[in-house]
Tab-separated table of C-alpha atoms and ligand atoms in Angstrom:
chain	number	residue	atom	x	y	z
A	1271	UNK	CA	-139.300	31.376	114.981
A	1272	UNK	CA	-139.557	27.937	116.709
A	1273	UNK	CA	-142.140	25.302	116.159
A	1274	UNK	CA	-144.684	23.309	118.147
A	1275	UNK	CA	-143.065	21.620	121.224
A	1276	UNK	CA	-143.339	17.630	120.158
A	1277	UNK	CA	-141.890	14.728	121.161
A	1278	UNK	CA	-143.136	13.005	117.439
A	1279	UNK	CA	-142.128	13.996	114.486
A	1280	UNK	CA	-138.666	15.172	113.278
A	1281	UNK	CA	-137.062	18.771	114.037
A	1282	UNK	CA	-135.268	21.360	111.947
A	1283	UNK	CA	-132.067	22.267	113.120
A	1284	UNK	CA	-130.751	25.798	111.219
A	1285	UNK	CA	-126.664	25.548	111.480
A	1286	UNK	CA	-125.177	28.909	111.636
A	1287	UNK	CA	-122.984	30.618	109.976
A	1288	UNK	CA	-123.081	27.815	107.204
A	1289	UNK	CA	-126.540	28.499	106.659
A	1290	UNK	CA	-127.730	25.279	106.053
A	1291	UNK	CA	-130.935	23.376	107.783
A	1292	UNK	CA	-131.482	19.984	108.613
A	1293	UNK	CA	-133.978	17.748	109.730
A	1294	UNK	CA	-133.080	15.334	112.450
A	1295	UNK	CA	-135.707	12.827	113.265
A	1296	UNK	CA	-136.893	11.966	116.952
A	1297	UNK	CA	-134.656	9.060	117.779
A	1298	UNK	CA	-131.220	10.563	116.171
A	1299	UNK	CA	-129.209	12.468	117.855
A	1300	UNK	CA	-128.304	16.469	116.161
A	1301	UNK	CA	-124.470	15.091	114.930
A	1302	UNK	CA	-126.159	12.041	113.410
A	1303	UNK	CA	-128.328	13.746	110.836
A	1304	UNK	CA	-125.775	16.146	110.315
A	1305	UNK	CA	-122.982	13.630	109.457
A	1306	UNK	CA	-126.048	11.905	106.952
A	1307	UNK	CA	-126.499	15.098	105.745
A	1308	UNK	CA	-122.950	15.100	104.592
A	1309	UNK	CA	-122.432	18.241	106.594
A	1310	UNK	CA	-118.243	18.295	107.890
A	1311	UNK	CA	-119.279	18.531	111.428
A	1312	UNK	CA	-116.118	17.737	113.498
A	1313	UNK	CA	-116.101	14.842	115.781
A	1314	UNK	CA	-114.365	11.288	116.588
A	1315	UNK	CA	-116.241	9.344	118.995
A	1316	UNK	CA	-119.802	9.674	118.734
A	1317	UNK	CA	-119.984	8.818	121.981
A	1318	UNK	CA	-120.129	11.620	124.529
A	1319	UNK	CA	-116.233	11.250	125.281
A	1320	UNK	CA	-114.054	13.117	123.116
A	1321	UNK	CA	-115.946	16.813	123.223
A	1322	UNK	CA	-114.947	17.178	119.450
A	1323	UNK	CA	-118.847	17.423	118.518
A	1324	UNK	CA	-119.329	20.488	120.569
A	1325	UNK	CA	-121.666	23.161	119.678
A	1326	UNK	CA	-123.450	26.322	120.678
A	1327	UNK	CA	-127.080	26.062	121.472
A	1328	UNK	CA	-128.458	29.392	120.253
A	1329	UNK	CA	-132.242	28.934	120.510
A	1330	UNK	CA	-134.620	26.198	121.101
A	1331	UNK	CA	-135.347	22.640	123.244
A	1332	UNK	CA	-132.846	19.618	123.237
A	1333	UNK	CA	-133.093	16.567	125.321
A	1334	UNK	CA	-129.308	15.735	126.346
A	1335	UNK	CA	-129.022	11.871	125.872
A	1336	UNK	CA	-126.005	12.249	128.962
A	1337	UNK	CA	-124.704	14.572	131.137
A	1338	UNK	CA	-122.516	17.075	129.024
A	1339	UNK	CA	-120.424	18.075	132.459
A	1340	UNK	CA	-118.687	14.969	131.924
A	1341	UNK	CA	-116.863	16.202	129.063
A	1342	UNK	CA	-117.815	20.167	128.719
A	1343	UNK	CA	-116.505	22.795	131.473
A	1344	UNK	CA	-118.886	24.981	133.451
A	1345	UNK	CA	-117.947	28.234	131.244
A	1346	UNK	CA	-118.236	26.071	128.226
A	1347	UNK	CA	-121.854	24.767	130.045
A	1348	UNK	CA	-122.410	28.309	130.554
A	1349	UNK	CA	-121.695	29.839	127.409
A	1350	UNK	CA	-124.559	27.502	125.668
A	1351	UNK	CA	-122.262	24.524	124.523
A	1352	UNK	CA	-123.697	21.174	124.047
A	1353	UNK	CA	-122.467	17.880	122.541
A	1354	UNK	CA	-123.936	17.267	119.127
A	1355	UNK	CA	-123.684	13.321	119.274
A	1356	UNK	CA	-125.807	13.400	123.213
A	1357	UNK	CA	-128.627	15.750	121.787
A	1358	UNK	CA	-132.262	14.969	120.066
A	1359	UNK	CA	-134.412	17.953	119.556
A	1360	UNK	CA	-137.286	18.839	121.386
A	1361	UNK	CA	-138.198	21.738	119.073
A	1362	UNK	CA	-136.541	23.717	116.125
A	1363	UNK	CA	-133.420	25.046	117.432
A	1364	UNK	CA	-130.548	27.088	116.287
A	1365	UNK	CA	-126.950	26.110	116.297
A	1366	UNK	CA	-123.683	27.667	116.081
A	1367	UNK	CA	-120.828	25.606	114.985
A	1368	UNK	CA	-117.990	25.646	112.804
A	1369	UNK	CA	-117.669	22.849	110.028
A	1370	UNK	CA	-114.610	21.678	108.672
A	1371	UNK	CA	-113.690	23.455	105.626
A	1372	UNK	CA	-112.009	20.434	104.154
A	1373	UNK	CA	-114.753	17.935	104.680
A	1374	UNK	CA	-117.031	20.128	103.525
A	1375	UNK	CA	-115.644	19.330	100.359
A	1376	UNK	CA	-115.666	16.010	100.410
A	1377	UNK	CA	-118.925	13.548	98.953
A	1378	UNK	CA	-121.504	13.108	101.889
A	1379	UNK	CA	-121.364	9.223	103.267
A	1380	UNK	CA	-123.763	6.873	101.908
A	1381	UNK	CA	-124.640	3.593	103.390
A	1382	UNK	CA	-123.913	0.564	101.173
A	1383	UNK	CA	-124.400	-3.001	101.149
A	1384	UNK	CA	-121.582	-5.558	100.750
A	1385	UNK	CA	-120.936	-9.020	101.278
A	1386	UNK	CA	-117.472	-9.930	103.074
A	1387	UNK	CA	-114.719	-11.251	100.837
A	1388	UNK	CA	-112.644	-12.666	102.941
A	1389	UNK	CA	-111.593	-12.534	106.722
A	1390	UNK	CA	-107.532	-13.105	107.652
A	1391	UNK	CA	-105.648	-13.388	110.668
A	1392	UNK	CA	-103.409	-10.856	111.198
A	1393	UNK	CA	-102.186	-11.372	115.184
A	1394	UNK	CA	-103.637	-13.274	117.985
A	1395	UNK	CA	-106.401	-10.656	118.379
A	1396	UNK	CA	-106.159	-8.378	114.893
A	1397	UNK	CA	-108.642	-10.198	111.650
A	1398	UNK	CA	-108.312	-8.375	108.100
A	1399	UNK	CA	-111.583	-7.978	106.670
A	1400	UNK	CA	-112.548	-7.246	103.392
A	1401	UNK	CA	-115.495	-6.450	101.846
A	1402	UNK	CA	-116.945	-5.880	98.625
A	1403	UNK	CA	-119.365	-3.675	97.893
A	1404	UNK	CA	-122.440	-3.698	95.814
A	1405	UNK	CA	-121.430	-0.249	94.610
A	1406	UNK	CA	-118.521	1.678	95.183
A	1407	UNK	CA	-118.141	3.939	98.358
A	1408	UNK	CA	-117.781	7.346	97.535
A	1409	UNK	CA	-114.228	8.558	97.487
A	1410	UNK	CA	-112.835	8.491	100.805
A	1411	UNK	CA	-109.335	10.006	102.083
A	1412	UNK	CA	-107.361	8.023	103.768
A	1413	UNK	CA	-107.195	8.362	107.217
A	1414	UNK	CA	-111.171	8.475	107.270
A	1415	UNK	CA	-113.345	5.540	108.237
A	1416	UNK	CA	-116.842	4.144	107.779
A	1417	UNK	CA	-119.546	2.237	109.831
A	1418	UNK	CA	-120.166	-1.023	109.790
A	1419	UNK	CA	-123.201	-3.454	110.810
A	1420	UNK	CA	-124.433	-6.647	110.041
A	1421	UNK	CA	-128.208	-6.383	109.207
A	1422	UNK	CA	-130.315	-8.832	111.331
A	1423	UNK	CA	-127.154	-9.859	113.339
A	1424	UNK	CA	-125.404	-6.196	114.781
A	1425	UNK	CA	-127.809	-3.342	113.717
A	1426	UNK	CA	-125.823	-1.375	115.245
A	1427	UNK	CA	-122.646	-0.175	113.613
A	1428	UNK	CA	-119.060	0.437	114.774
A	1429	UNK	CA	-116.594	2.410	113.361
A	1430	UNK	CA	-113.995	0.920	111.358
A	1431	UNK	CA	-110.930	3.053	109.982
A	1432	UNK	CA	-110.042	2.267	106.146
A	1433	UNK	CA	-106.961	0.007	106.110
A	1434	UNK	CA	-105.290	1.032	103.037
A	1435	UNK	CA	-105.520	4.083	100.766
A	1436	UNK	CA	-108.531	4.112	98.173
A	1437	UNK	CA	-105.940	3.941	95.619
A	1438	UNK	CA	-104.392	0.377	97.182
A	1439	UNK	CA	-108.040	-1.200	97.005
A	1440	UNK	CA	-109.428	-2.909	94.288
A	1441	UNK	CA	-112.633	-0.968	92.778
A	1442	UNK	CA	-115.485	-1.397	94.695
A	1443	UNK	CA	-113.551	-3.203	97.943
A	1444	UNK	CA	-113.212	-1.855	101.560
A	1445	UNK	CA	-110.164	-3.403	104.315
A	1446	UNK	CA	-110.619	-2.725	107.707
A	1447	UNK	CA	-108.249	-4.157	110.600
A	1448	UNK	CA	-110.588	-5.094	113.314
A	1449	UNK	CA	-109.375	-6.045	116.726
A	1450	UNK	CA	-111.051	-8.425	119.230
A	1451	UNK	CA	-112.407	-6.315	122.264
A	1452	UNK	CA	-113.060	-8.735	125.183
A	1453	UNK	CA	-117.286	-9.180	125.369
A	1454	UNK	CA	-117.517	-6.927	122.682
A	1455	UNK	CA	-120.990	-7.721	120.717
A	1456	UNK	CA	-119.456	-7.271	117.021
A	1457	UNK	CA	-115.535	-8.007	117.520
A	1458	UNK	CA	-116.158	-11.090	119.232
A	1459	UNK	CA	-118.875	-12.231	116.561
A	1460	UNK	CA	-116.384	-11.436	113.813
A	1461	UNK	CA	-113.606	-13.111	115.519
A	1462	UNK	CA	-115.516	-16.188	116.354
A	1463	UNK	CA	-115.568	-17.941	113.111
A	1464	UNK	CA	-114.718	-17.088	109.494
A	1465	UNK	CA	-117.925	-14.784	108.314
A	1466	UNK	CA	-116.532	-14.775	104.454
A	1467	UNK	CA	-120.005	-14.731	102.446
A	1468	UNK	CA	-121.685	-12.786	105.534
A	1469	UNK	CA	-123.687	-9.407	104.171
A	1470	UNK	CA	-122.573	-6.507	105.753
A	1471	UNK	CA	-123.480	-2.770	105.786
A	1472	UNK	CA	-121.064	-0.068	105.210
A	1473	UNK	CA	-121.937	3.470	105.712
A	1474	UNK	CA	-119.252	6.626	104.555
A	1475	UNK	CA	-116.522	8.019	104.626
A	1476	UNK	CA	-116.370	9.699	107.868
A	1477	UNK	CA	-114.208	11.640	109.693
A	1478	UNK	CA	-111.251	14.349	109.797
A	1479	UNK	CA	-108.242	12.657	110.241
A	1480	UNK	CA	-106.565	12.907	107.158
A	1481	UNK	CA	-102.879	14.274	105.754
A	1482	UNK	CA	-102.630	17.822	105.799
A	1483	UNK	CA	-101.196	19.751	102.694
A	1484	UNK	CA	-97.366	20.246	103.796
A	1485	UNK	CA	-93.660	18.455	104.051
A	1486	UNK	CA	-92.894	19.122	106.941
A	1487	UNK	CA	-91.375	15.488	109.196
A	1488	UNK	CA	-93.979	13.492	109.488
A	1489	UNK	CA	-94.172	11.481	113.676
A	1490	UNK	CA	-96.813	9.075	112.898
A	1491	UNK	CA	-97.703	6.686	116.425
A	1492	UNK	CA	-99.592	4.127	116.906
A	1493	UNK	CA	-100.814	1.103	119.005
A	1494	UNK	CA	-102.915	-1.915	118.272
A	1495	UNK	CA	-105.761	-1.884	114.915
A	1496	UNK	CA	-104.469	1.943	114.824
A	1497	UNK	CA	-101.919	1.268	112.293
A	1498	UNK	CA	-104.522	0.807	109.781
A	1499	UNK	CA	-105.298	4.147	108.953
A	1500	UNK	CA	-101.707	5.132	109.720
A	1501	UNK	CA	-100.430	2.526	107.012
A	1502	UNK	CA	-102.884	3.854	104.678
A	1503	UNK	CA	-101.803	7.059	105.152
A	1504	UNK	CA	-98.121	5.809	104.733
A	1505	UNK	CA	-99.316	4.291	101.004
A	1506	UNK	CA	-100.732	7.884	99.983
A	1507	UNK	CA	-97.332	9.285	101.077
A	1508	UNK	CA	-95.266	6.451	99.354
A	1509	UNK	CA	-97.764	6.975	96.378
A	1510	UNK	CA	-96.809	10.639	96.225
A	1511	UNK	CA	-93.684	9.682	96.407
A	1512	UNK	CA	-91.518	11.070	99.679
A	1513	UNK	CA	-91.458	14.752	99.854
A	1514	UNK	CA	-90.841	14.434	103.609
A	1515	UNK	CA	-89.600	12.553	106.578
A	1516	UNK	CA	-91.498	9.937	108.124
A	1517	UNK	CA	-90.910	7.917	110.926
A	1518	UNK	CA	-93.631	5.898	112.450
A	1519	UNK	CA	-93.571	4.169	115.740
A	1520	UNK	CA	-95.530	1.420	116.504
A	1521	UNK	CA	-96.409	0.553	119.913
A	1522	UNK	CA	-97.355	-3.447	120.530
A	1523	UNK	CA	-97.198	-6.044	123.540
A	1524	UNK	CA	-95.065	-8.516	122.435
A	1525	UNK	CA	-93.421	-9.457	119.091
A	1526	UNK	CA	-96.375	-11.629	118.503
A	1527	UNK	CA	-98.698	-8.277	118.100
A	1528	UNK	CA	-96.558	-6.696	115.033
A	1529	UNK	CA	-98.001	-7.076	111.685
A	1530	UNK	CA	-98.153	-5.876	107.936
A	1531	UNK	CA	-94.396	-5.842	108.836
A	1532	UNK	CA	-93.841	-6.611	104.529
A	1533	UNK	CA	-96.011	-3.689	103.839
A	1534	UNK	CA	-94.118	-1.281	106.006
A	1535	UNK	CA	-90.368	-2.928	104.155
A	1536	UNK	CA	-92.393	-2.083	100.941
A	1537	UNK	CA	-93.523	1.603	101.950
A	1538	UNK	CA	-89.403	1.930	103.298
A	1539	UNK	CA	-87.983	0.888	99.754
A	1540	UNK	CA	-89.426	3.354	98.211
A	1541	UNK	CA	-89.088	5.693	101.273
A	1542	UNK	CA	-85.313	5.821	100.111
A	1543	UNK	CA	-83.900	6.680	103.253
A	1544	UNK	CA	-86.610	8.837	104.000
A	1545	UNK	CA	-89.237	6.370	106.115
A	1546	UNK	CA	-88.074	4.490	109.296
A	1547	UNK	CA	-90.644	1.898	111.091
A	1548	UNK	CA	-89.959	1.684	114.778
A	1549	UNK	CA	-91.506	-1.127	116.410
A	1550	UNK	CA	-91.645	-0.509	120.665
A	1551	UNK	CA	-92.197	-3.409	122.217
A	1552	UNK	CA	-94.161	-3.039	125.975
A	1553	UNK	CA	-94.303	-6.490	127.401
A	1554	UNK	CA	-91.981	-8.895	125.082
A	1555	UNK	CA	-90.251	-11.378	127.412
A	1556	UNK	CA	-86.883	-10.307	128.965
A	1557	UNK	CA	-85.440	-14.216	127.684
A	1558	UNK	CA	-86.331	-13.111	124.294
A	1559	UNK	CA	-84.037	-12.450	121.545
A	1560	UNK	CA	-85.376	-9.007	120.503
A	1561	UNK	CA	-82.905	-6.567	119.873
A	1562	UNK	CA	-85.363	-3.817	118.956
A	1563	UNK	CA	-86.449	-1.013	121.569
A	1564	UNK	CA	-88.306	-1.865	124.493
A	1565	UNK	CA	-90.917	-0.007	126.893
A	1566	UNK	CA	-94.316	2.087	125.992
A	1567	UNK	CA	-94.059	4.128	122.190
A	1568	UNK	CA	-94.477	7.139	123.780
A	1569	UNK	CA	-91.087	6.910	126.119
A	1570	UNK	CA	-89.240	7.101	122.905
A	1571	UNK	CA	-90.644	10.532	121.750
A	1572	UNK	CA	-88.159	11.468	124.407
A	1573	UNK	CA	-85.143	9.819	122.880
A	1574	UNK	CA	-82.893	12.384	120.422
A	1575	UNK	CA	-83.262	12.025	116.514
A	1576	UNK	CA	-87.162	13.490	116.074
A	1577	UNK	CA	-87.043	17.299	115.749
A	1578	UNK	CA	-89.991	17.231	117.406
A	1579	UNK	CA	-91.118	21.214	117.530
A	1580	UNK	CA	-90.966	21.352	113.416
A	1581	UNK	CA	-93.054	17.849	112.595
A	1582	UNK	CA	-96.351	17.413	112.174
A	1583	UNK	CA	-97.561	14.176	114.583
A	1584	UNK	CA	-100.274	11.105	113.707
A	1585	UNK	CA	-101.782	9.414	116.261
A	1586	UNK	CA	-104.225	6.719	116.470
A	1587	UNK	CA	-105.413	3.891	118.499
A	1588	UNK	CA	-106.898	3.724	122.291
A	1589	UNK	CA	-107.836	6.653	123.630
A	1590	UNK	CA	-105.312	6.147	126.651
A	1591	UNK	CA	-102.042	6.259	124.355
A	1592	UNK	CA	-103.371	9.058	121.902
A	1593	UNK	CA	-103.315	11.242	125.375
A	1594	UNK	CA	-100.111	10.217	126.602
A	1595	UNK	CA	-98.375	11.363	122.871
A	1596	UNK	CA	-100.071	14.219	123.143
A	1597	UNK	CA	-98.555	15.338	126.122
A	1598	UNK	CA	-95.387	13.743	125.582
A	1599	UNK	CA	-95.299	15.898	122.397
A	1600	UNK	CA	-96.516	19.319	124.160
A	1601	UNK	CA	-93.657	18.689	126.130
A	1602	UNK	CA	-91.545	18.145	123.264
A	1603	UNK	CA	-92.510	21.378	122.056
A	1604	UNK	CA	-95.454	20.549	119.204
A	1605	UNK	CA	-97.820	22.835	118.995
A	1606	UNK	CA	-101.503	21.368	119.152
A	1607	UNK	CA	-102.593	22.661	115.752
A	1608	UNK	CA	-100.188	20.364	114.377
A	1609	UNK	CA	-100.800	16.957	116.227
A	1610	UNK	CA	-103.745	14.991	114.478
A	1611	UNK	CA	-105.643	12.168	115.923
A	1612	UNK	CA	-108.307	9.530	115.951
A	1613	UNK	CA	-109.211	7.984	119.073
A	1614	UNK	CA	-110.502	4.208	119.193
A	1615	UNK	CA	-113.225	5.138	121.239
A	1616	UNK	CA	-115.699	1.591	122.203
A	1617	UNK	CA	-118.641	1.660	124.647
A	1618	UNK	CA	-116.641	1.160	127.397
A	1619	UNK	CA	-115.157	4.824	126.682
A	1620	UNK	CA	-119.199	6.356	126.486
A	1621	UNK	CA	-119.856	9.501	128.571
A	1622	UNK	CA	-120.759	7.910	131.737
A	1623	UNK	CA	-120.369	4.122	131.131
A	1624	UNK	CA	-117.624	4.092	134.138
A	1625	UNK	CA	-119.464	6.541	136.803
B	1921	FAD	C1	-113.338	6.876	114.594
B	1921	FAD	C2	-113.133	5.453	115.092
B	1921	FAD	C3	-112.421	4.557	114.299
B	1921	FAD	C4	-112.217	3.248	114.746
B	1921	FAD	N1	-111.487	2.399	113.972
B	1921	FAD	C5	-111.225	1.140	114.421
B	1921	FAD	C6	-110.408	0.250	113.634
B	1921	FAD	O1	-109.952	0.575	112.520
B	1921	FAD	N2	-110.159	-0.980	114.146
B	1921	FAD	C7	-110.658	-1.392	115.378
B	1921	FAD	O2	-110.367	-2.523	115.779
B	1921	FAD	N3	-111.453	-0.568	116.115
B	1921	FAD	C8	-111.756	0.672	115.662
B	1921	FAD	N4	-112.570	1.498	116.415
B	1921	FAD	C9	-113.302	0.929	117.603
B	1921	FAD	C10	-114.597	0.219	117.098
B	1921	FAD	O3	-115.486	1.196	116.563
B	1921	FAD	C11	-115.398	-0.543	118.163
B	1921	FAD	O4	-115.675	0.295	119.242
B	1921	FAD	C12	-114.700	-1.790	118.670
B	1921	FAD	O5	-114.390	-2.634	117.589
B	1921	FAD	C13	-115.538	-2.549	119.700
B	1921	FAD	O6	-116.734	-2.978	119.101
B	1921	FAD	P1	-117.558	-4.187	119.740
B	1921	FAD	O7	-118.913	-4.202	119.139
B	1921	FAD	O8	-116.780	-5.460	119.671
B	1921	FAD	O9	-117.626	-3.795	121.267
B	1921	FAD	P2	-118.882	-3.187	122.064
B	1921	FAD	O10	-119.976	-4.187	122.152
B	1921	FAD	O11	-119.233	-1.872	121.481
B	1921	FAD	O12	-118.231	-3.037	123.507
B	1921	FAD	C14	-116.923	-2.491	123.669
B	1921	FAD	C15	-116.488	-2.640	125.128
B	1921	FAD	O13	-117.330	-1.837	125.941
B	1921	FAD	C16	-117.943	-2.614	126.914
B	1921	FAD	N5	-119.278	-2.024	127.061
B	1921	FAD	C17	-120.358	-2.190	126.249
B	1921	FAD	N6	-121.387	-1.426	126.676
B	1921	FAD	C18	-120.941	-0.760	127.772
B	1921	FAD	C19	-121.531	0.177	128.670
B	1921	FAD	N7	-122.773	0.590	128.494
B	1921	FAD	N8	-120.767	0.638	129.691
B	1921	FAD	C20	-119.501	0.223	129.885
B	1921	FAD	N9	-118.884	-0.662	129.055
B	1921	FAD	C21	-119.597	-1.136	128.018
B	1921	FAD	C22	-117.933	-4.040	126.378
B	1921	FAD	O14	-117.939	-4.984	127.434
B	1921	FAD	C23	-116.616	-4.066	125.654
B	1921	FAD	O15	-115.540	-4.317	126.513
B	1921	FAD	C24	-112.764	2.810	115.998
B	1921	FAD	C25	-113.502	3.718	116.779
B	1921	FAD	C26	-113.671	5.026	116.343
B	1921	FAD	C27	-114.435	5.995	117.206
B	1922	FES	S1	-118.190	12.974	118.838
B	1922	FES	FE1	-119.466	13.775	120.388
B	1922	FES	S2	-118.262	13.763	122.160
B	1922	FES	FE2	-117.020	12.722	120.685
């Protein structure tokens, strides 16, 4: 049943109960060539921190790129689980896990080349960019997000969540809202100077976080760049026309870290009473004239007016925040099936980086 033990060439991987096989080649790791495979295999931060990749070893030699006990528990260890996104094959292995019935729909990513448009200033620390492509992406959701690198400058890409809703861009065109991470290699080199005319590479759509088939309220949250895919969510919603309630809070520093404050007026027109933007300010100057609320986005969860057991919650932005909504909304009575997330996972959140 299993091949040759070599280090060499690529390895088969059979994915059960799909029934599908792929080939995953020595340096990638098992979620890579699945995800290039198009193959819905859940996940978020493809790097060893979020356990969303997890999987069930059923036959066959991995090398583990990290320690899975920083993220698996010892039954889970036990039981055979291993993180897709920290494993290169050793030999042909078998592997149980179970894909995302929705994705599996969707068109498999594809990695195209682009040249960026234009590059705009959004807050002290947030840049617009735009991109346009030699050939359109395939259809993406939005909510999902794509890789990008810079070919010969950053080979290696980072995620990037789509900033508006494929319908909102202009054929062939990809926004992203990218924010300046202190000594980060491609956020600092984007940041540094305007890169308009710079070729780029953009690989997708990725991802699962996208807006589930019902009308029940909608709690949308957010810090930082992590209103992009919420506001592009917001347009499919607004496109749709409101069938629901939606109220999205917005967690920023000071009043100098809110923006696309005209798109969110233009998603509550034609909201019609039915969409309220809540900016939560964490750090704005006591002196200052700001008569909105105050303190971290997730105190407010706690405040009356969200019927918080019967919506549906969207979260994104730093890892740190997503967790404290999440628990704020467990104890507000959400059920878990019902909170969706992406976490802005960098490589200062990889399995390890901190020990
Ligand atoms: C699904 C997803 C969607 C995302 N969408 C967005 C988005 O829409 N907008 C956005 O702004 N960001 C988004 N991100 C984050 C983004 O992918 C990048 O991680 C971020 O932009 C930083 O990239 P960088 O190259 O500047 O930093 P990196 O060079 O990757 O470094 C990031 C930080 O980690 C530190 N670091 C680097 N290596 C190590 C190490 N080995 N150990 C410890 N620390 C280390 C660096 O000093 C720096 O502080 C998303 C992430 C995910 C997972
Ligand atoms: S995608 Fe593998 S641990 Fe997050």
């Amino acid at each position: 049943m299993f091949g040759f033990f070599s280090r060499k060439g690529p390895q088969v991987a059979h994915i059960s109960p799909s029934g599908t096989s792929i080939e995953v080649g020595p340096e990638d790791n098992l979620l890579k060539a699945a995800l290039d495979k198009g193959l819905a295999w859940p996940h978020n931060c493809r790097v060893g921190s979020c356990g969303q990749c997890k999987c069930r070893l059923v036959s066959g030699k991995i090398k583990p790129l990290n320690d899975f006990s920083y993220v698996l528990s010892g039954e889970e260890l036990e039981a055979g689980m291993i993180l897709a996104c920290q494993t290169r094959l050793r030999s042909e292995v078998e592997i149980e896990v179970a894909l995302d019935q929705t994705a599996a729909k969707l068109s498999p990513p594809k990695s195209i080349g682009g040249v960026i448009a234009n590059a705009r200033q959004l807050t002290h620390d947030i840049l617009a960019v735009h991109i346009k492509l030699d050939e359109s992406i395939p259809p993406y959701l939005a909510g999902q997000y794509a890789e990008l690198s810079v070919p010969g400058v950053i080979d290696k890409p980072r995620s990037y969540s789509f900033a508006s809703a494929p319908e909102k861009e202009l054929p062939g065109h990809v926004s992203f809202y990218i924010r300046h991470v202190p000594n980060g290699e491609m956020t600092t080199w984007l940041h540094a100077e305007n890169r308009a005319g710079h070729r780029v590479s953009v690989t997708g759509p990725y991802g699962s976080f996208w807006l589930r088939d019902s009308n029940a309220p909608m709690l949308c949250i957010a810090g930082g760049s992590g209103l992009a895919p919420i506001k592009a969510l917001l347009e499919q919603v607004s496109e749709r026309g409101f069938q629901r309630r939606v109220v999205f809070v917005f967690g920023a520093r000071t009043r100098d870290d809110l923006y696309c404050l005209d798109d969110m007026r233009r998603i509550k027109e034609r909201g019609k009473g039915q969409f309220d933007f809540i900016p939560v300010l964490s750090r704005e100057p006591e002196s200052s004239d700001w008569n909105g609320l105050r303190g971290n986005c997730t105190d407010i969860l706690s405040y009356d007016g969200f019927d918080i057991p019967n919506s549906h919650a969207y979260l994104c932005g730093p890892p740190g925040m997503i967790d404290s909504a999440i628990d704020a909304l467990a104890r507000g009575g959400m059920s878990q099936e019902n909170i969706f997330f992406d976490k802005f996972f960098d490589a200062s959140n990889m399995q390890g980086a901190r020990a």
